[in-house]
PDB file of C-alpha atoms in Angstrom:
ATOM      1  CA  UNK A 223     112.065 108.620 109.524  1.00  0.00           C
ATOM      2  CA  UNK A 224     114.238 110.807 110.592  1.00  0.00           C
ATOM      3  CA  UNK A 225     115.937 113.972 109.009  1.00  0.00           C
ATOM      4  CA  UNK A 226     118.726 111.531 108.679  1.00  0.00           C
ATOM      5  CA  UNK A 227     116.912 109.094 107.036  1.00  0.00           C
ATOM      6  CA  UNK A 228     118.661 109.313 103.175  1.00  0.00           C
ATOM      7  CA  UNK A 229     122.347 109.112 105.518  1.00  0.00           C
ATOM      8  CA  UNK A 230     120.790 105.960 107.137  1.00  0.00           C
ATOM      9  CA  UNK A 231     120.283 104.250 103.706  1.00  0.00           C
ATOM     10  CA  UNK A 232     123.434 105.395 102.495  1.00  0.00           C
ATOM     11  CA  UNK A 233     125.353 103.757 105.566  1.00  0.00           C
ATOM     12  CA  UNK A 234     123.384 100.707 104.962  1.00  0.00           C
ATOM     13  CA  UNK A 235     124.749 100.491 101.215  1.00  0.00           C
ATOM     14  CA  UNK A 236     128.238 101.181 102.072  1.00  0.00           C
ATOM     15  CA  UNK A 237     128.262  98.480 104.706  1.00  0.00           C
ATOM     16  CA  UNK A 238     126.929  96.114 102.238  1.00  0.00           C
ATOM     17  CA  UNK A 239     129.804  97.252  99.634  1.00  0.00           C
ATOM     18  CA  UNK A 240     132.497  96.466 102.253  1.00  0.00           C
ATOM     19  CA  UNK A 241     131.125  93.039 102.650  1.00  0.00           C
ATOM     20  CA  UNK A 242     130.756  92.155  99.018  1.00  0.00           C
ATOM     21  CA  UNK A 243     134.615  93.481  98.634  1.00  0.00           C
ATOM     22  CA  UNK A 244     135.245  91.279 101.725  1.00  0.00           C
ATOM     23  CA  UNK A 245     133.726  88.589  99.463  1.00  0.00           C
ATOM     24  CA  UNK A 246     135.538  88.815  96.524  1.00  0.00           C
ATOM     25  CA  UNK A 247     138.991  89.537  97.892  1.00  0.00           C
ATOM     26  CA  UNK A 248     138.430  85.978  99.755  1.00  0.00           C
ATOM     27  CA  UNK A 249     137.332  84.506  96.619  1.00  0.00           C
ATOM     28  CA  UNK A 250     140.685  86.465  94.536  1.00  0.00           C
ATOM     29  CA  UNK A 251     142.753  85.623  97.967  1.00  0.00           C
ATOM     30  CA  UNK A 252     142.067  81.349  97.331  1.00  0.00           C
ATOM     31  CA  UNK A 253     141.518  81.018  93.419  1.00  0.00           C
ATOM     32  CA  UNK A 254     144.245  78.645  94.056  1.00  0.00           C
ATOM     33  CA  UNK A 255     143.486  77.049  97.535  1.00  0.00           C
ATOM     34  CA  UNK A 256     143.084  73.051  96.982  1.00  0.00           C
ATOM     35  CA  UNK A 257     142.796  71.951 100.637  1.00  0.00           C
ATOM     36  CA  UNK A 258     139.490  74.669 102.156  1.00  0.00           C
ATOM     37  CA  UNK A 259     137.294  71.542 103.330  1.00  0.00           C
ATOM     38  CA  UNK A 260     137.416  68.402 104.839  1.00  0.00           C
ATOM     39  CA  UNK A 261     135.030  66.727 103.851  1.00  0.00           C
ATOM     40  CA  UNK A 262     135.242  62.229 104.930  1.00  0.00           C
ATOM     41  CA  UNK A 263     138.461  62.754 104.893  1.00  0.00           C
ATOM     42  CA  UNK A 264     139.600  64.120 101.698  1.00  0.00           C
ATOM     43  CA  UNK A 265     140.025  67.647 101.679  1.00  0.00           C
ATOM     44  CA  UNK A 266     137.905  69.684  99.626  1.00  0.00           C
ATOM     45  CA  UNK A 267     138.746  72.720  97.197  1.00  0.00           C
ATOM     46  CA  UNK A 268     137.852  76.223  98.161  1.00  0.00           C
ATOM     47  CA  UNK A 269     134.411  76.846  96.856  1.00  0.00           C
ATOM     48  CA  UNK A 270     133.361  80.573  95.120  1.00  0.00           C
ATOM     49  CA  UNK A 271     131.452  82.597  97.824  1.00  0.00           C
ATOM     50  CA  UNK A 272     128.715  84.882  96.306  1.00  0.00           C
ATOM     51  CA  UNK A 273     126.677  88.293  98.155  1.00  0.00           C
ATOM     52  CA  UNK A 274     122.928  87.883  98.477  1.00  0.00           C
ATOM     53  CA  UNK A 275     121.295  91.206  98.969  1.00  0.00           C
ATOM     54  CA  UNK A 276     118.096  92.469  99.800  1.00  0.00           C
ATOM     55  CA  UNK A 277     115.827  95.465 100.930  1.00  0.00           C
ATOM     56  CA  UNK A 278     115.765  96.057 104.743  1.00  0.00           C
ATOM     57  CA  UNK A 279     112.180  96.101 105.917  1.00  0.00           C
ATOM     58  CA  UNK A 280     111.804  97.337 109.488  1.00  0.00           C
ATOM     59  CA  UNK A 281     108.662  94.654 109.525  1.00  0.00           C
ATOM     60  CA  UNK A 282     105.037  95.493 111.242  1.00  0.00           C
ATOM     61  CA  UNK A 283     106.076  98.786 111.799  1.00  0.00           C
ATOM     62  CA  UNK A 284     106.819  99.584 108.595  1.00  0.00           C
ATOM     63  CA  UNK A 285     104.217  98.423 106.638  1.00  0.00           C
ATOM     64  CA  UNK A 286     101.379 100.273 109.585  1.00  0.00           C
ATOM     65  CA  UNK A 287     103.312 103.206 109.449  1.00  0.00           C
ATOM     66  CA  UNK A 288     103.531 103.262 105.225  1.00  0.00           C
ATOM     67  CA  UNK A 289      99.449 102.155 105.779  1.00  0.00           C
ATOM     68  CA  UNK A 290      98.561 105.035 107.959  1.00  0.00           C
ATOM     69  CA  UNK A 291     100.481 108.015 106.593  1.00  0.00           C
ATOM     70  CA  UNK A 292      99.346 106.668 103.371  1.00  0.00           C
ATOM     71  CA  UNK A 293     102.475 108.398 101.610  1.00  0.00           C
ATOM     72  CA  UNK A 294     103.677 105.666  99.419  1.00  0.00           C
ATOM     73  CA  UNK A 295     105.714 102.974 100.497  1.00  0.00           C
ATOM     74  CA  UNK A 296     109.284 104.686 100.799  1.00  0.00           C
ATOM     75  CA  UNK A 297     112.081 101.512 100.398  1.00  0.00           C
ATOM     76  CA  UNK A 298     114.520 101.209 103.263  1.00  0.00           C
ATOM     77  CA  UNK A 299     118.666 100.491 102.703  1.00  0.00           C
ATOM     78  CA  UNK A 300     120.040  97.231 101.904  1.00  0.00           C
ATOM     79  CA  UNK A 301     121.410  94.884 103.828  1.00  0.00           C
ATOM     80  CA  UNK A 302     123.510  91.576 103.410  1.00  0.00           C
ATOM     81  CA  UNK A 303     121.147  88.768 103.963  1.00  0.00           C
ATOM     82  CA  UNK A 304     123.061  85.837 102.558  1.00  0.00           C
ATOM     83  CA  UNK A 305     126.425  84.865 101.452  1.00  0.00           C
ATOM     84  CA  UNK A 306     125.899  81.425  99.076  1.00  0.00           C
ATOM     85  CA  UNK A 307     128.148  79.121  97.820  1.00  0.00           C
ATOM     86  CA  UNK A 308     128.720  78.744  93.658  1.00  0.00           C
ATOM     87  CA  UNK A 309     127.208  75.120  92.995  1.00  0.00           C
ATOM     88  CA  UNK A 310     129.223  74.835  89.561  1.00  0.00           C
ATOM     89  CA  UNK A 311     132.022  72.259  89.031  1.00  0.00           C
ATOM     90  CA  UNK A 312     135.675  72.496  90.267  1.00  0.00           C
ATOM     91  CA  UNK A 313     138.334  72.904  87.586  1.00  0.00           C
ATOM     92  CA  UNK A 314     140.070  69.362  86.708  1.00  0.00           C
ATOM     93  CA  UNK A 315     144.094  70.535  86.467  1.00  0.00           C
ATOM     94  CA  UNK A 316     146.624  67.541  85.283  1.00  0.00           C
ATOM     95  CA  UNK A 317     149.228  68.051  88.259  1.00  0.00           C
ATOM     96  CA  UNK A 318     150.468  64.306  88.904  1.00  0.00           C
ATOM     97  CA  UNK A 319     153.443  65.261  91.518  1.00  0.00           C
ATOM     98  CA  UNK A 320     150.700  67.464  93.829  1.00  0.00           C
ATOM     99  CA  UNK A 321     149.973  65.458  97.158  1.00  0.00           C
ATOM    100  CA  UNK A 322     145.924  66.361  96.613  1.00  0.00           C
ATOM    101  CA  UNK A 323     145.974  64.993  92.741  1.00  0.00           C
ATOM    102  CA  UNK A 324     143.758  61.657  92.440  1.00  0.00           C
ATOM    103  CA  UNK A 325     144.831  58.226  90.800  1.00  0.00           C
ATOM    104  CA  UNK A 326     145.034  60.200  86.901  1.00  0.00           C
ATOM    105  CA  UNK A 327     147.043  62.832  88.107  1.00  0.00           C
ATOM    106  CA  UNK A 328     144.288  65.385  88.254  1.00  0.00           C
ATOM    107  CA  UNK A 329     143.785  68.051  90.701  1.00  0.00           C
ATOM    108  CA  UNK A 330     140.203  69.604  91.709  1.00  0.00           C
ATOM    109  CA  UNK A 331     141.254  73.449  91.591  1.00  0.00           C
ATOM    110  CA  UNK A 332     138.496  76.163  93.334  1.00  0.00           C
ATOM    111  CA  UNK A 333     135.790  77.247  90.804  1.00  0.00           C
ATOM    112  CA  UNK A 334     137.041  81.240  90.915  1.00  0.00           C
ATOM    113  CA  UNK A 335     136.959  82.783  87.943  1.00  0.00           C
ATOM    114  CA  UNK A 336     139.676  85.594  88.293  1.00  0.00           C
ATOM    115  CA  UNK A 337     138.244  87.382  85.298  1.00  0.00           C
ATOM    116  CA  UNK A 338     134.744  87.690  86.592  1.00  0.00           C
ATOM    117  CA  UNK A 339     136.174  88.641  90.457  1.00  0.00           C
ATOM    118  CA  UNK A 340     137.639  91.600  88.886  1.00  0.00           C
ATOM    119  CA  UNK A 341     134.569  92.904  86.827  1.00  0.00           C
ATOM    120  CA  UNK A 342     132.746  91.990  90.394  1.00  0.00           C
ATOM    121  CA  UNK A 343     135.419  93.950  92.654  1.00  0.00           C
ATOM    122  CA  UNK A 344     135.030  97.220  89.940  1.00  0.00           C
ATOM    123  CA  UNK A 345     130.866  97.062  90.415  1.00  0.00           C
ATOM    124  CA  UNK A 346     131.100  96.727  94.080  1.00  0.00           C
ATOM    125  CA  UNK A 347     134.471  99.687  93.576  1.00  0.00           C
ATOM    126  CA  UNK A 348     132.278 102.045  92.028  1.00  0.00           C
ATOM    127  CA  UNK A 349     128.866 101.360  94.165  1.00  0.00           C
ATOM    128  CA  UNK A 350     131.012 102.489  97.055  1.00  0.00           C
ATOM    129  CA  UNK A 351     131.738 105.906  95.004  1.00  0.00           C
ATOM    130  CA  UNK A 352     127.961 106.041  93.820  1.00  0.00           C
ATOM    131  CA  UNK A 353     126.601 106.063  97.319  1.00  0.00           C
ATOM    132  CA  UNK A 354     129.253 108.359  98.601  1.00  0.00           C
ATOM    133  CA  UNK A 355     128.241 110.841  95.915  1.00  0.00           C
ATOM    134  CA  UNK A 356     124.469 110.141  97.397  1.00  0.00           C
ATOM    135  CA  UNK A 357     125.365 110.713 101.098  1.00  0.00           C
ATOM    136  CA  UNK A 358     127.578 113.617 100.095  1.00  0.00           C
ATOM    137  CA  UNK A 359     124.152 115.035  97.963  1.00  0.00           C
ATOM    138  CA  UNK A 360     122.371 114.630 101.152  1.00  0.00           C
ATOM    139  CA  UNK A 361     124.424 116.029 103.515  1.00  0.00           C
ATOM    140  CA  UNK A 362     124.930 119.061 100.844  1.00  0.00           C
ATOM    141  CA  UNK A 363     120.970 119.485 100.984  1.00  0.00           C
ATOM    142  CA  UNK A 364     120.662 119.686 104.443  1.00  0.00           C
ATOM    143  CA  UNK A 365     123.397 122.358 105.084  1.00  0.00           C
ATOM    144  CA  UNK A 366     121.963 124.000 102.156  1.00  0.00           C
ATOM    145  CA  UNK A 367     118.621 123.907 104.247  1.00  0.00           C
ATOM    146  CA  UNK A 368     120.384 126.125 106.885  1.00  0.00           C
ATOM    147  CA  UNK A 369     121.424 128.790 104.870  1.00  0.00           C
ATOM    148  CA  UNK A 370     117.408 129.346 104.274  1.00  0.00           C
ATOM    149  CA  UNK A 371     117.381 133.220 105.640  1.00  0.00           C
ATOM    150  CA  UNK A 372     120.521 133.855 106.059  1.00  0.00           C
TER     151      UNK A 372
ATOM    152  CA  UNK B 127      78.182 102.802 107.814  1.00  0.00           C
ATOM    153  CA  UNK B 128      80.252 100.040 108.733  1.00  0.00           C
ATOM    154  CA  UNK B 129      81.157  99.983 112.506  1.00  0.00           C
ATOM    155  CA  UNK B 130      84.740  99.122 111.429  1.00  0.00           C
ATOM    156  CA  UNK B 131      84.907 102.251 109.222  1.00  0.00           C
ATOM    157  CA  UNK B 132      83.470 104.635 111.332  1.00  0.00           C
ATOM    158  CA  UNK B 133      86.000 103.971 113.842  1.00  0.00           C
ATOM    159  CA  UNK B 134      88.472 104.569 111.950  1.00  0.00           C
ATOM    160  CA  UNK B 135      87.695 107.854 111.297  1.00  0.00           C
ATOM    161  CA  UNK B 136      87.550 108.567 114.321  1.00  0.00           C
ATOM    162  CA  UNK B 137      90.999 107.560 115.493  1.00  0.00           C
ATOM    163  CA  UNK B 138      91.906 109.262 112.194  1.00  0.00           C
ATOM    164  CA  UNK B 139      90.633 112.891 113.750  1.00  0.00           C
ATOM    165  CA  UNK B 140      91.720 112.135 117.164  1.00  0.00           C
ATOM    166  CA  UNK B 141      95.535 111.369 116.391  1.00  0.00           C
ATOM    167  CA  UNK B 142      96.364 115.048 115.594  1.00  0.00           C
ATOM    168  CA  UNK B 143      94.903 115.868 118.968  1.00  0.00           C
ATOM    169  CA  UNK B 144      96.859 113.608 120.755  1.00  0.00           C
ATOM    170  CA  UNK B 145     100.036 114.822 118.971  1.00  0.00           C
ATOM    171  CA  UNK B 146      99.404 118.311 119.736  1.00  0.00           C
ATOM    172  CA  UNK B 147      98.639 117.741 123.189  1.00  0.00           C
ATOM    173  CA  UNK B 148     101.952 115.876 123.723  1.00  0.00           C
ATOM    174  CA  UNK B 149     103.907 118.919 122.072  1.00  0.00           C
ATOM    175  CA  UNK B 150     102.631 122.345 123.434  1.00  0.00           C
ATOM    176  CA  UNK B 151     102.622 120.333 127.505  1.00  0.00           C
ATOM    177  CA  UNK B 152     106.511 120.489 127.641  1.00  0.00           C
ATOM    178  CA  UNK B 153     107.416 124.609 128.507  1.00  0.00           C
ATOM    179  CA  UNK B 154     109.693 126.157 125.986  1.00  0.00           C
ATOM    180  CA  UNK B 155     112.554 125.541 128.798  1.00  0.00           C
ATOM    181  CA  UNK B 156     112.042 122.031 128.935  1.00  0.00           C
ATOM    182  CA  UNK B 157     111.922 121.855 125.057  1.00  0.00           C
ATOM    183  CA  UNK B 158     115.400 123.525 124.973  1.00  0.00           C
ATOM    184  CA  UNK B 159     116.756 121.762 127.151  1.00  0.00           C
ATOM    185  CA  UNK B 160     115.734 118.386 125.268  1.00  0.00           C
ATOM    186  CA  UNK B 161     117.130 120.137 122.491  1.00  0.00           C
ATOM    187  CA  UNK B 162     120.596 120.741 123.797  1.00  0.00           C
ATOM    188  CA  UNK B 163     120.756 117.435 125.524  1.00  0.00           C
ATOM    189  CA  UNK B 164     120.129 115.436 121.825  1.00  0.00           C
ATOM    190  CA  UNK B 165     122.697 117.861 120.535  1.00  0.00           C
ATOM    191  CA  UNK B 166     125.733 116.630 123.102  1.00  0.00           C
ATOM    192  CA  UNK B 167     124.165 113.153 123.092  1.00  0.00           C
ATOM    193  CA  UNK B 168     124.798 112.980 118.828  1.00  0.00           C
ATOM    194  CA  UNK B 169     128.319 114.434 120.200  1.00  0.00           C
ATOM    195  CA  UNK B 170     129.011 111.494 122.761  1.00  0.00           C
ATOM    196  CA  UNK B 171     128.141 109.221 119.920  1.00  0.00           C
ATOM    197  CA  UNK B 172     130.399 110.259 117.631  1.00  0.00           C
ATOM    198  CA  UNK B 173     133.086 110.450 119.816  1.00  0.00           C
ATOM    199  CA  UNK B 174     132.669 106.857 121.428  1.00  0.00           C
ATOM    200  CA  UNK B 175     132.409 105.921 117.589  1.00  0.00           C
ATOM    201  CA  UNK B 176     135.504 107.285 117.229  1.00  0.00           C
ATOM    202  CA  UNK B 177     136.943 105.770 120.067  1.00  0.00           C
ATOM    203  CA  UNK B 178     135.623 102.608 119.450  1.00  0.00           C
ATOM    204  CA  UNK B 179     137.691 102.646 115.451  1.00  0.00           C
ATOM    205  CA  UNK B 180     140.979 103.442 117.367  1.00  0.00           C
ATOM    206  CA  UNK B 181     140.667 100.686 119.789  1.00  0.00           C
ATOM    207  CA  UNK B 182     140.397  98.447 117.130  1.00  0.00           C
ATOM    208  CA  UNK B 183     136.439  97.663 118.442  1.00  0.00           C
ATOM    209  CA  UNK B 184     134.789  99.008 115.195  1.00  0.00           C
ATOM    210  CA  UNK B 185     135.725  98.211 112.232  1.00  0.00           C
ATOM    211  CA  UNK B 186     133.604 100.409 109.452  1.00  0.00           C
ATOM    212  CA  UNK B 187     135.464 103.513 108.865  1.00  0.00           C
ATOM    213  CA  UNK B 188     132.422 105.111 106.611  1.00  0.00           C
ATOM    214  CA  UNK B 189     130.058 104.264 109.609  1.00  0.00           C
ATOM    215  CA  UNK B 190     132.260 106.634 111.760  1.00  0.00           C
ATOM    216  CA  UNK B 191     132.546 109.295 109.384  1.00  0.00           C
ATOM    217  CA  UNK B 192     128.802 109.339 109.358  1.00  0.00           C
ATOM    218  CA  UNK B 193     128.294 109.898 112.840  1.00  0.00           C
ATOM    219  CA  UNK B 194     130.745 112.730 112.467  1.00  0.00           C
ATOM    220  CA  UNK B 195     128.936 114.429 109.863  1.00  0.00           C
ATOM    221  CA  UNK B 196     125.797 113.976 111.857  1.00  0.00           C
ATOM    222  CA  UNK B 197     126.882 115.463 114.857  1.00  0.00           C
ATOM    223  CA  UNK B 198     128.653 117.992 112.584  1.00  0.00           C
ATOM    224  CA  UNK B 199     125.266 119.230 110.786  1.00  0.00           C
ATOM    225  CA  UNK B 200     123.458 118.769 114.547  1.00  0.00           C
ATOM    226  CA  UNK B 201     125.902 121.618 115.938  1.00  0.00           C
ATOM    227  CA  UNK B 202     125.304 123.701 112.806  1.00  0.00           C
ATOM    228  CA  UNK B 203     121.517 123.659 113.567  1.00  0.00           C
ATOM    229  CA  UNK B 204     121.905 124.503 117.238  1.00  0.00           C
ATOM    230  CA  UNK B 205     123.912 127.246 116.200  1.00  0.00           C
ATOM    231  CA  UNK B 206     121.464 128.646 113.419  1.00  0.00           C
ATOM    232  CA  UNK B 207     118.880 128.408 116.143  1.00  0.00           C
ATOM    233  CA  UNK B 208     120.759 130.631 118.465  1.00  0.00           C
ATOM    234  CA  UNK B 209     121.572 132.995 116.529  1.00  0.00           C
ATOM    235  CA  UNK B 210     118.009 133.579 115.429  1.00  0.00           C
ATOM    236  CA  UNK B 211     117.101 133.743 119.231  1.00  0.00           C
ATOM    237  CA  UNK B 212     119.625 136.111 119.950  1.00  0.00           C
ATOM    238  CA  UNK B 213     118.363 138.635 116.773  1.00  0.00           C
ATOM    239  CA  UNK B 214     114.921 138.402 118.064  1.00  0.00           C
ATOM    240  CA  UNK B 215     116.007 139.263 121.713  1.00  0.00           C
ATOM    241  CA  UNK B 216     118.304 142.014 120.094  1.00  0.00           C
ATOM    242  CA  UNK B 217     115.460 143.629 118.088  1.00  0.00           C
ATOM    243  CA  UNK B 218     113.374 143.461 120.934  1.00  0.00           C
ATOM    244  CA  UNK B 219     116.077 145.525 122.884  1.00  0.00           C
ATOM    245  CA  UNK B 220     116.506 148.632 120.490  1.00  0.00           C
ATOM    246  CA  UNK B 221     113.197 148.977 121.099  1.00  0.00           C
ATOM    247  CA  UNK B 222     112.216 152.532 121.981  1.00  0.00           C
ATOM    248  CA  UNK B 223     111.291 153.263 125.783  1.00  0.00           C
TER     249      UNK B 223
END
């Protein structure tokens, strides 16, 4: 709880942008990768990656310190805690010539959306602005802090 | 009263004391000195932050910039604080002898 405390938060949310874009550029990168996993010997298509994210928490200390001052429970930043797999089906393509297509001719293509990774890759686009805007707001208070008197 | 309670309280009332203890001990020296030494310690970091992106060591770009704009507002303090030190010690000068 510092005076930097609203930067701190900040940093933590545009680290956590930079990973979801990570994300989604690998996901955009192999929406056409057939061969990601072997799996018994057959190779497996690349499978949608999705960003779990959650509140960091700095544990005991935390909650005693938010107990004690008795000021309210102020949130922390954010933080990547997960990075899951999409469970849903593979897309069935009829490609008889490819060298990965099964006895009908069909070819298990990734389940990546390219629609949805672009609506994804503007919301995590504009987040990083948002919190820039924040830190920038911050940092604008404190100078503004210094000009008390002057 | 509950023993439990009553304690409390009193740790409650003591922890102020303790605080202020701790804070007027250090001379006004030593608490300048911590001062200045936080200020070019926030300075080291940026610049080993900085370092660290052009080696290739780092990778976060906005995580640099931060530090930067930490250290930056830490100098801007220092300086607001010296030049309120040096008014007082000039108005204390044109004093009349």
């Amino acid at each position: 709880m510092g005076i930097f405390n609203g930067l701190n938060i900040s940093a933590s949310a545009l680290t956590a942008e930079r990973v979801r874009m990570d994300v989604i550029s690998s996901n955009i990168a192999n929406a056409n990768t057939t061969r990601a996993k072997l799996v018994n010997g057959k190779w497996q298509p690349y499978r949608r990656k999705d960003v779990e994210l959650s509140t960091i928490n700095n544990g005991f200390g935390h909650y005693l310190n938010n107990a004690m001052t008795s000021q309210g429970n102020t949130a922390g930043g954010v933080e990547v805690s997960k990075i899951t797999e999409d469970p849903s089906p593979f897309k069935m393509v009829y490609q008889p010539n490819s060298p990965d297509a099964d006895k009908n001719g069909y070819v298990k293509m990734p389940n990546v959306n390219p629609t949805k990774e672009m609506v994804d890759l503007i919301s995590a686009s504009r987040s990083y602005e948002a919190n820039v805007t924040v830190l920038n707001a911050s940092k604008g208070m404190l100078l503004k802090a210094l000009e008390i008197g002057r | 009263m509950n023993p439990i309670t009553i304690n409390q309280l009193q740790l409650k009332n003591q922890l102020p004391n303790i605080k202020q203890s701790t804070k007027t001990s250090g001379s006004f020296s030593n608490t300048l000195s911590n001062a200045v030494e936080q200020l070019n310690q926030s300075q080291l970091n940026s610049q080993q932050d900085i370092q660290n992106y052009i080696n290739g060591k780092s990778t976060d770009l906005h995580n640099v910039m931060i530090a930067v704009e930490k250290s930056s507002i830490m100098l801007q303090t220092a300086v607001q604080v010296r030049d309120k030190a040096v008014q007082a010690y000039q108005e204390i000068m044109r004093m009349q002898v």
